[in-house]
mmCIF file of C-alpha atoms and ligand atoms in Angstrom:
data_model
loop_
_atom_site.group_PDB
_atom_site.id
_atom_site.type_symbol
_atom_site.label_atom_id
_atom_site.label_comp_id
_atom_site.label_asym_id
_atom_site.label_seq_id
_atom_site.Cartn_x
_atom_site.Cartn_y
_atom_site.Cartn_z
ATOM 1 C CA MET A 7 -58.465 39.825 -73.429
ATOM 2 C CA ASN A 8 -59.675 43.180 -72.247
ATOM 3 C CA LYS A 9 -59.178 44.457 -68.973
ATOM 4 C CA GLU A 10 -61.843 43.381 -66.395
ATOM 5 C CA THR A 11 -64.244 45.712 -65.655
ATOM 6 C CA GLU A 12 -64.924 46.894 -62.281
ATOM 7 C CA THR A 13 -67.671 44.680 -59.962
ATOM 8 C CA ARG A 14 -71.266 45.273 -60.212
ATOM 9 C CA ILE A 15 -74.237 43.900 -58.596
ATOM 10 C CA HIS A 16 -77.405 42.415 -60.382
ATOM 11 C CA THR A 17 -80.172 41.149 -58.696
ATOM 12 C CA VAL A 18 -81.240 37.613 -59.819
ATOM 13 C CA GLN A 19 -84.124 35.570 -59.370
ATOM 14 C CA THR A 20 -83.718 32.122 -57.535
ATOM 15 C CA ALA A 21 -85.830 29.687 -56.112
ATOM 16 C CA GLU A 22 -84.938 31.284 -52.812
ATOM 17 C CA GLY A 23 -86.240 34.613 -53.877
ATOM 18 C CA PRO A 24 -84.161 37.597 -55.389
ATOM 19 C CA VAL A 25 -80.325 37.410 -54.632
ATOM 20 C CA MET A 26 -77.907 39.907 -55.240
ATOM 21 C CA ILE A 27 -75.096 38.791 -56.987
ATOM 22 C CA PRO A 28 -71.473 40.638 -57.509
ATOM 23 C CA TYR A 29 -70.522 40.217 -61.156
ATOM 24 C CA LEU A 30 -67.650 41.037 -63.502
ATOM 25 C CA ILE A 31 -67.866 41.180 -67.314
ATOM 26 C CA ARG A 32 -64.861 40.130 -69.222
ATOM 27 C CA ARG A 33 -64.834 40.300 -73.118
ATOM 28 C CA SER A 34 -62.666 37.436 -74.957
ATOM 29 C CA LYS A 35 -61.786 37.412 -78.442
ATOM 30 C CA ARG A 36 -61.838 33.437 -78.374
ATOM 31 C CA SER A 37 -65.205 32.885 -76.606
ATOM 32 C CA ARG A 38 -68.040 32.099 -79.114
ATOM 33 C CA ARG A 39 -70.729 32.419 -76.558
ATOM 34 C CA ILE A 40 -71.394 33.571 -72.951
ATOM 35 C CA TYR A 41 -69.588 31.688 -70.155
ATOM 36 C CA ILE A 42 -70.064 32.076 -66.445
ATOM 37 C CA SER A 43 -67.960 31.073 -63.498
ATOM 38 C CA LEU A 44 -67.362 31.947 -59.997
ATOM 39 C CA ASP A 45 -64.028 33.529 -58.974
ATOM 40 C CA LYS A 46 -62.485 32.770 -55.591
ATOM 41 C CA GLN A 47 -64.374 35.921 -54.147
ATOM 42 C CA ASN A 48 -67.657 34.268 -55.175
ATOM 43 C CA GLN A 49 -68.081 36.706 -57.734
ATOM 44 C CA ALA A 50 -69.773 35.721 -61.098
ATOM 45 C CA LEU A 51 -67.370 36.012 -64.058
ATOM 46 C CA LEU A 52 -69.109 36.510 -67.276
ATOM 47 C CA THR A 53 -66.993 35.845 -70.178
ATOM 48 C CA ILE A 54 -68.281 37.009 -73.275
ATOM 49 C CA PRO A 55 -67.585 37.420 -77.093
ATOM 50 C CA MET A 56 -66.346 41.003 -78.271
ATOM 51 C CA ARG A 57 -69.477 41.933 -79.785
ATOM 52 C CA ALA A 58 -71.829 40.559 -77.070
ATOM 53 C CA THR A 59 -73.948 43.311 -75.491
ATOM 54 C CA ILE A 60 -73.960 43.707 -71.760
ATOM 55 C CA LYS A 61 -77.873 43.248 -71.913
ATOM 56 C CA ALA A 62 -77.249 39.857 -73.362
ATOM 57 C CA ALA A 63 -74.639 39.046 -70.471
ATOM 58 C CA LEU A 64 -77.164 39.884 -67.748
ATOM 59 C CA GLU A 65 -79.857 38.196 -69.312
ATOM 60 C CA PHE A 66 -77.683 35.055 -69.143
ATOM 61 C CA LEU A 67 -76.813 35.860 -65.772
ATOM 62 C CA ASP A 68 -80.639 36.040 -64.823
ATOM 63 C CA GLN A 69 -80.894 32.321 -65.815
ATOM 64 C CA CYS A 70 -78.084 31.263 -63.547
ATOM 65 C CA GLY A 71 -79.453 32.068 -60.346
ATOM 66 C CA ASP A 72 -80.161 28.649 -58.787
ATOM 67 C CA TRP A 73 -76.765 27.289 -60.296
ATOM 68 C CA LEU A 74 -75.004 30.077 -58.831
ATOM 69 C CA LEU A 75 -76.413 29.760 -55.373
ATOM 70 C CA GLU A 76 -75.516 26.073 -55.637
ATOM 71 C CA GLN A 77 -71.828 26.737 -56.393
ATOM 72 C CA MET A 78 -71.559 29.423 -53.695
ATOM 73 C CA ALA A 79 -72.781 26.876 -51.205
ATOM 74 C CA LYS A 80 -69.989 24.616 -52.232
ATOM 75 C CA THR A 81 -67.088 27.056 -51.953
ATOM 76 C CA PRO A 82 -66.344 28.161 -48.424
ATOM 77 C CA LYS A 83 -66.689 31.798 -48.015
ATOM 78 C CA PRO A 84 -63.231 33.567 -47.818
ATOM 79 C CA LYS A 85 -62.961 34.915 -44.088
ATOM 80 C CA SER A 86 -62.906 38.315 -43.156
ATOM 81 C CA ILE A 87 -60.039 39.807 -41.200
ATOM 82 C CA LEU A 88 -62.208 40.833 -38.311
ATOM 83 C CA GLU A 89 -63.730 37.069 -38.177
ATOM 84 C CA TYR A 90 -60.083 35.906 -38.423
ATOM 85 C CA LEU A 91 -59.058 38.036 -35.451
ATOM 86 C CA ARG A 92 -62.010 37.252 -33.530
ATOM 87 C CA ASP A 93 -60.965 33.818 -33.485
ATOM 88 C CA LYS A 94 -57.472 34.480 -33.066
ATOM 89 C CA PRO A 95 -56.583 37.874 -31.579
ATOM 90 C CA VAL A 96 -52.963 37.650 -31.883
ATOM 91 C CA LEU A 97 -50.591 40.088 -33.994
ATOM 92 C CA THR A 98 -46.750 39.967 -34.042
ATOM 93 C CA LEU A 99 -45.507 43.205 -33.635
ATOM 94 C CA ASP A 100 -41.978 44.218 -32.260
ATOM 95 C CA GLY A 101 -40.869 40.617 -32.774
ATOM 96 C CA LYS A 102 -43.205 39.558 -30.092
ATOM 97 C CA LYS A 103 -46.733 38.455 -29.849
ATOM 98 C CA CYS A 104 -49.418 41.045 -29.031
ATOM 99 C CA SER A 105 -52.882 40.417 -28.193
ATOM 100 C CA VAL A 106 -55.875 42.203 -30.022
ATOM 101 C CA VAL A 107 -58.797 43.473 -27.962
ATOM 102 C CA PHE A 108 -61.970 45.168 -29.894
ATOM 103 C CA ALA A 109 -63.834 48.430 -28.923
ATOM 104 C CA PHE A 110 -65.877 50.636 -30.766
ATOM 105 C CA THR A 111 -66.184 53.900 -32.702
ATOM 106 C CA ASN A 112 -68.504 55.689 -34.981
ATOM 107 C CA GLN A 113 -65.539 56.838 -37.061
ATOM 108 C CA CYS A 114 -63.349 55.134 -39.472
ATOM 109 C CA PRO A 115 -61.644 51.875 -37.782
ATOM 110 C CA PHE A 116 -58.178 52.492 -36.289
ATOM 111 C CA CYS A 117 -55.800 50.637 -34.428
ATOM 112 C CA GLU A 118 -54.013 51.742 -31.066
ATOM 113 C CA TYR A 119 -50.786 49.845 -29.919
ATOM 114 C CA ASN A 120 -49.984 49.855 -26.404
ATOM 115 C CA HIS A 121 -46.477 49.014 -26.390
ATOM 116 C CA GLU A 122 -46.055 48.295 -22.767
ATOM 117 C CA LEU A 123 -49.051 45.980 -22.285
ATOM 118 C CA GLY A 124 -48.231 44.191 -25.846
ATOM 119 C CA GLU A 125 -51.891 45.029 -26.684
ATOM 120 C CA VAL A 126 -53.357 46.449 -29.849
ATOM 121 C CA THR A 127 -57.073 47.845 -29.414
ATOM 122 C CA LEU A 128 -59.002 47.615 -32.819
ATOM 123 C CA ARG A 129 -61.861 50.173 -32.872
ATOM 124 C CA TYR A 130 -64.385 50.057 -35.468
ATOM 125 C CA ASP A 131 -68.234 50.715 -35.893
ATOM 126 C CA PRO A 132 -70.259 47.349 -35.379
ATOM 127 C CA CYS A 133 -73.288 48.857 -37.132
ATOM 128 C CA ALA A 134 -71.278 49.362 -40.379
ATOM 129 C CA ILE A 135 -68.303 47.006 -40.543
ATOM 130 C CA ASN A 136 -66.227 48.067 -43.614
ATOM 131 C CA GLU A 137 -63.720 45.267 -44.278
ATOM 132 C CA ALA A 138 -61.739 47.467 -46.475
ATOM 133 C CA ARG A 139 -61.531 50.120 -43.852
ATOM 134 C CA ILE A 140 -60.329 47.376 -41.039
ATOM 135 C CA ARG A 141 -57.732 46.238 -43.561
ATOM 136 C CA GLU A 142 -56.364 49.933 -44.061
ATOM 137 C CA ALA A 143 -56.220 50.443 -40.149
ATOM 138 C CA LEU A 144 -54.202 47.299 -39.729
ATOM 139 C CA LYS A 145 -52.043 47.960 -42.805
ATOM 140 C CA LYS A 146 -51.345 51.492 -41.436
ATOM 141 C CA LEU A 147 -50.109 49.623 -38.064
ATOM 142 C CA ALA A 148 -48.132 46.960 -40.185
ATOM 143 C CA LYS A 149 -46.410 49.656 -42.148
ATOM 144 C CA LYS A 150 -44.317 51.037 -39.370
ATOM 145 C CA GLN A 151 -44.003 47.928 -37.602
ATOM 146 C CA LEU A 152 -42.682 45.868 -40.437
ATOM 147 C CA SER A 153 -40.248 48.410 -41.713
ATOM 148 C CA ASP A 154 -38.884 48.886 -38.017
ATOM 149 C CA ARG A 155 -38.453 45.019 -37.846
ATOM 150 C CA LEU A 156 -36.600 44.891 -41.047
ATOM 151 C CA PHE A 157 -33.991 47.547 -39.873
ATOM 152 C CA PHE A 158 -33.724 45.743 -36.644
ATOM 153 C CA LEU A 159 -32.985 42.229 -38.218
ATOM 154 C CA CYS A 160 -30.325 44.194 -40.678
ATOM 155 C CA GLU A 161 -28.718 45.576 -37.504
ATOM 156 C CA GLN A 162 -28.722 42.185 -35.824
ATOM 157 C CA LYS A 163 -27.396 40.262 -38.580
ATOM 158 C CA SER A 164 -25.056 43.019 -39.872
ATOM 159 C CA ILE A 165 -26.870 43.170 -43.112
ATOM 160 C CA GLU A 166 -26.755 46.280 -45.370
ATOM 161 C CA PRO A 167 -30.153 47.568 -45.216
ATOM 162 C CA PRO A 168 -32.350 48.116 -48.558
ATOM 163 C CA SER A 169 -32.809 51.258 -50.334
ATOM 164 C CA ARG A 170 -36.421 51.297 -49.734
ATOM 165 C CA VAL A 171 -38.997 49.544 -47.892
ATOM 166 C CA THR A 172 -42.536 49.520 -48.760
ATOM 167 C CA VAL A 173 -45.542 47.668 -47.110
ATOM 168 C CA ARG A 174 -48.470 46.928 -49.288
ATOM 169 C CA ASP A 175 -51.587 44.840 -49.887
ATOM 170 C CA GLN A 176 -50.334 42.182 -52.279
ATOM 171 C CA SER A 177 -52.757 39.321 -53.189
ATOM 172 C CA SER A 178 -50.484 36.566 -53.587
ATOM 173 C CA ARG A 179 -46.889 37.307 -52.257
ATOM 174 C CA TRP A 180 -45.368 37.625 -48.816
ATOM 175 C CA GLY A 181 -42.795 39.892 -50.053
ATOM 176 C CA SER A 182 -40.560 40.934 -52.833
ATOM 177 C CA CYS A 183 -37.181 42.641 -53.635
ATOM 178 C CA SER A 184 -36.194 44.472 -56.904
ATOM 179 C CA SER A 185 -33.107 44.879 -58.577
ATOM 180 C CA SER A 186 -33.062 48.512 -57.211
ATOM 181 C CA ARG A 187 -32.565 46.851 -53.653
ATOM 182 C CA SER A 188 -36.338 47.925 -52.784
ATOM 183 C CA ILE A 189 -38.289 45.274 -50.514
ATOM 184 C CA SER A 190 -41.810 45.165 -50.557
ATOM 185 C CA LEU A 191 -43.531 43.571 -47.636
ATOM 186 C CA ASN A 192 -47.315 41.994 -47.494
ATOM 187 C CA TRP A 193 -49.000 43.868 -44.516
ATOM 188 C CA ARG A 194 -50.425 40.486 -43.546
ATOM 189 C CA LEU A 195 -46.930 39.383 -42.009
ATOM 190 C CA ILE A 196 -48.213 40.761 -38.736
ATOM 191 C CA LEU A 197 -50.493 37.817 -38.614
ATOM 192 C CA LEU A 198 -47.817 35.378 -38.847
ATOM 193 C CA SER A 199 -45.820 34.083 -35.993
ATOM 194 C CA VAL A 200 -42.804 35.787 -34.943
ATOM 195 C CA GLY A 201 -40.460 33.061 -36.671
ATOM 196 C CA MET A 202 -42.352 33.332 -39.933
ATOM 197 C CA GLN A 203 -42.686 36.955 -40.208
ATOM 198 C CA ASP A 204 -38.945 37.304 -39.443
ATOM 199 C CA TYR A 205 -38.273 34.590 -41.912
ATOM 200 C CA VAL A 206 -39.938 36.278 -45.022
ATOM 201 C CA ILE A 207 -38.156 39.478 -44.067
ATOM 202 C CA LEU A 208 -34.767 37.763 -43.754
ATOM 203 C CA HIS A 209 -35.612 35.923 -47.209
ATOM 204 C CA GLU A 210 -36.158 39.218 -48.853
ATOM 205 C CA LEU A 211 -33.177 40.818 -47.273
ATOM 206 C CA ALA A 212 -31.176 37.439 -48.671
ATOM 207 C CA HIS A 213 -32.150 38.443 -52.025
ATOM 208 C CA LEU A 214 -30.391 41.966 -51.776
ATOM 209 C CA LYS A 215 -27.063 39.771 -52.300
ATOM 210 C CA GLU A 216 -28.611 36.574 -54.312
ATOM 211 C CA MET A 217 -31.333 37.462 -56.648
ATOM 212 C CA ASN A 218 -32.504 33.819 -57.270
ATOM 213 C CA HIS A 219 -33.267 30.719 -55.278
ATOM 214 C CA SER A 220 -29.960 28.951 -55.732
ATOM 215 C CA LYS A 221 -28.096 26.809 -53.293
ATOM 216 C CA LYS A 222 -26.046 29.950 -52.616
ATOM 217 C CA PHE A 223 -29.194 31.751 -51.705
ATOM 218 C CA TRP A 224 -30.278 29.106 -49.346
ATOM 219 C CA GLY A 225 -27.065 29.052 -47.767
ATOM 220 C CA LEU A 226 -26.969 32.578 -47.118
ATOM 221 C CA LEU A 227 -30.408 32.626 -45.899
ATOM 222 C CA ASN A 228 -29.790 29.983 -43.319
ATOM 223 C CA THR A 229 -26.994 32.206 -41.920
ATOM 224 C CA TYR A 230 -29.675 34.403 -41.194
ATOM 225 C CA ASP A 231 -32.193 32.051 -40.047
ATOM 226 C CA SER A 232 -31.122 28.645 -39.113
ATOM 227 C CA ARG A 233 -34.628 27.209 -39.410
ATOM 228 C CA SER A 234 -35.306 28.713 -42.721
ATOM 229 C CA LYS A 235 -36.588 25.404 -44.500
ATOM 230 C CA HIS A 236 -38.835 24.873 -41.586
ATOM 231 C CA HIS A 237 -40.243 28.240 -41.787
ATOM 232 C CA ASP A 238 -40.531 27.996 -45.574
ATOM 233 C CA ARG A 239 -42.676 24.666 -45.143
ATOM 234 C CA ARG A 240 -44.887 26.352 -42.615
ATOM 235 C CA LEU A 241 -45.506 29.223 -44.765
ATOM 236 C CA ASN A 242 -46.704 26.964 -47.565
ATOM 237 C CA GLU A 243 -48.843 25.079 -45.125
ATOM 238 C CA VAL A 244 -50.505 28.177 -43.162
ATOM 239 C CA GLY A 245 -49.720 31.116 -45.487
ATOM 240 C CA ARG A 246 -52.332 30.291 -48.262
ATOM 241 C CA SER A 247 -55.537 31.063 -45.896
ATOM 242 C CA ILE A 248 -53.844 33.999 -44.297
ATOM 243 C CA ILE A 249 -52.744 35.737 -47.586
ATOM 244 C CA SER A 250 -56.388 35.469 -48.675
ATOM 245 C CA LEU A 251 -57.779 37.202 -45.769
ATOM 246 C CA GLY A 252 -59.448 40.693 -46.521
ATOM 247 C CA GLN A 253 -59.334 40.115 -50.290
ATOM 248 C CA THR A 254 -63.082 40.188 -50.363
ATOM 249 C CA ALA A 255 -63.486 43.814 -49.994
HETATM 250 ZN ZN1 ZN B 14 -37.405 34.600 -52.797
#
């Protein structure tokens, strides 16, 4: 299959009037006709035969307006980071719960962290909410916080630190550890509780010694976090909805 093209917008007529539909076109050697589906971000995914024209794909999309609306109504819309934080204005920074307050700016969104108050002010433009930029502002805050936390835990548990720590916007993983001793953490770890945030960091640190999920690995991890099994289970329970935050933009 070819690489997916970027998302575009097409206006489709429906019983409820014209609706702008984000769509992606993917060419497939195996497909004999045009297929349509909705991806988890509620974008229409058009799978078309190699030789089909874009025009034909869009004509097909034109006919699917009502069906798409029906499907979209069924799938719960992924929550935005801003909505999530408004419901639950808490972050984990420096191994502590930290409250989030909201303020405005007409510039790019940014975070101010008041260490003493244990409070983060997230400033954004209410007239032009830009989810991707809000995500960037939080990621920037997470960058320093999470690597500081990792080095703190290394010291506390006498673990030799990794060669490199990066904080990224992974879509499905909380963290990873490479054979070159480099650890990568998902910025959304600041949205987890202290226990779970530390668990993910310690899990990756344990991989520095054990690059697998063997008994030996869990044994080692348990010496770092005696509640590792509990945290691992909790992460599976609550993690899925948090890891998908902000992936719409
Ligand atoms: Zn692992």
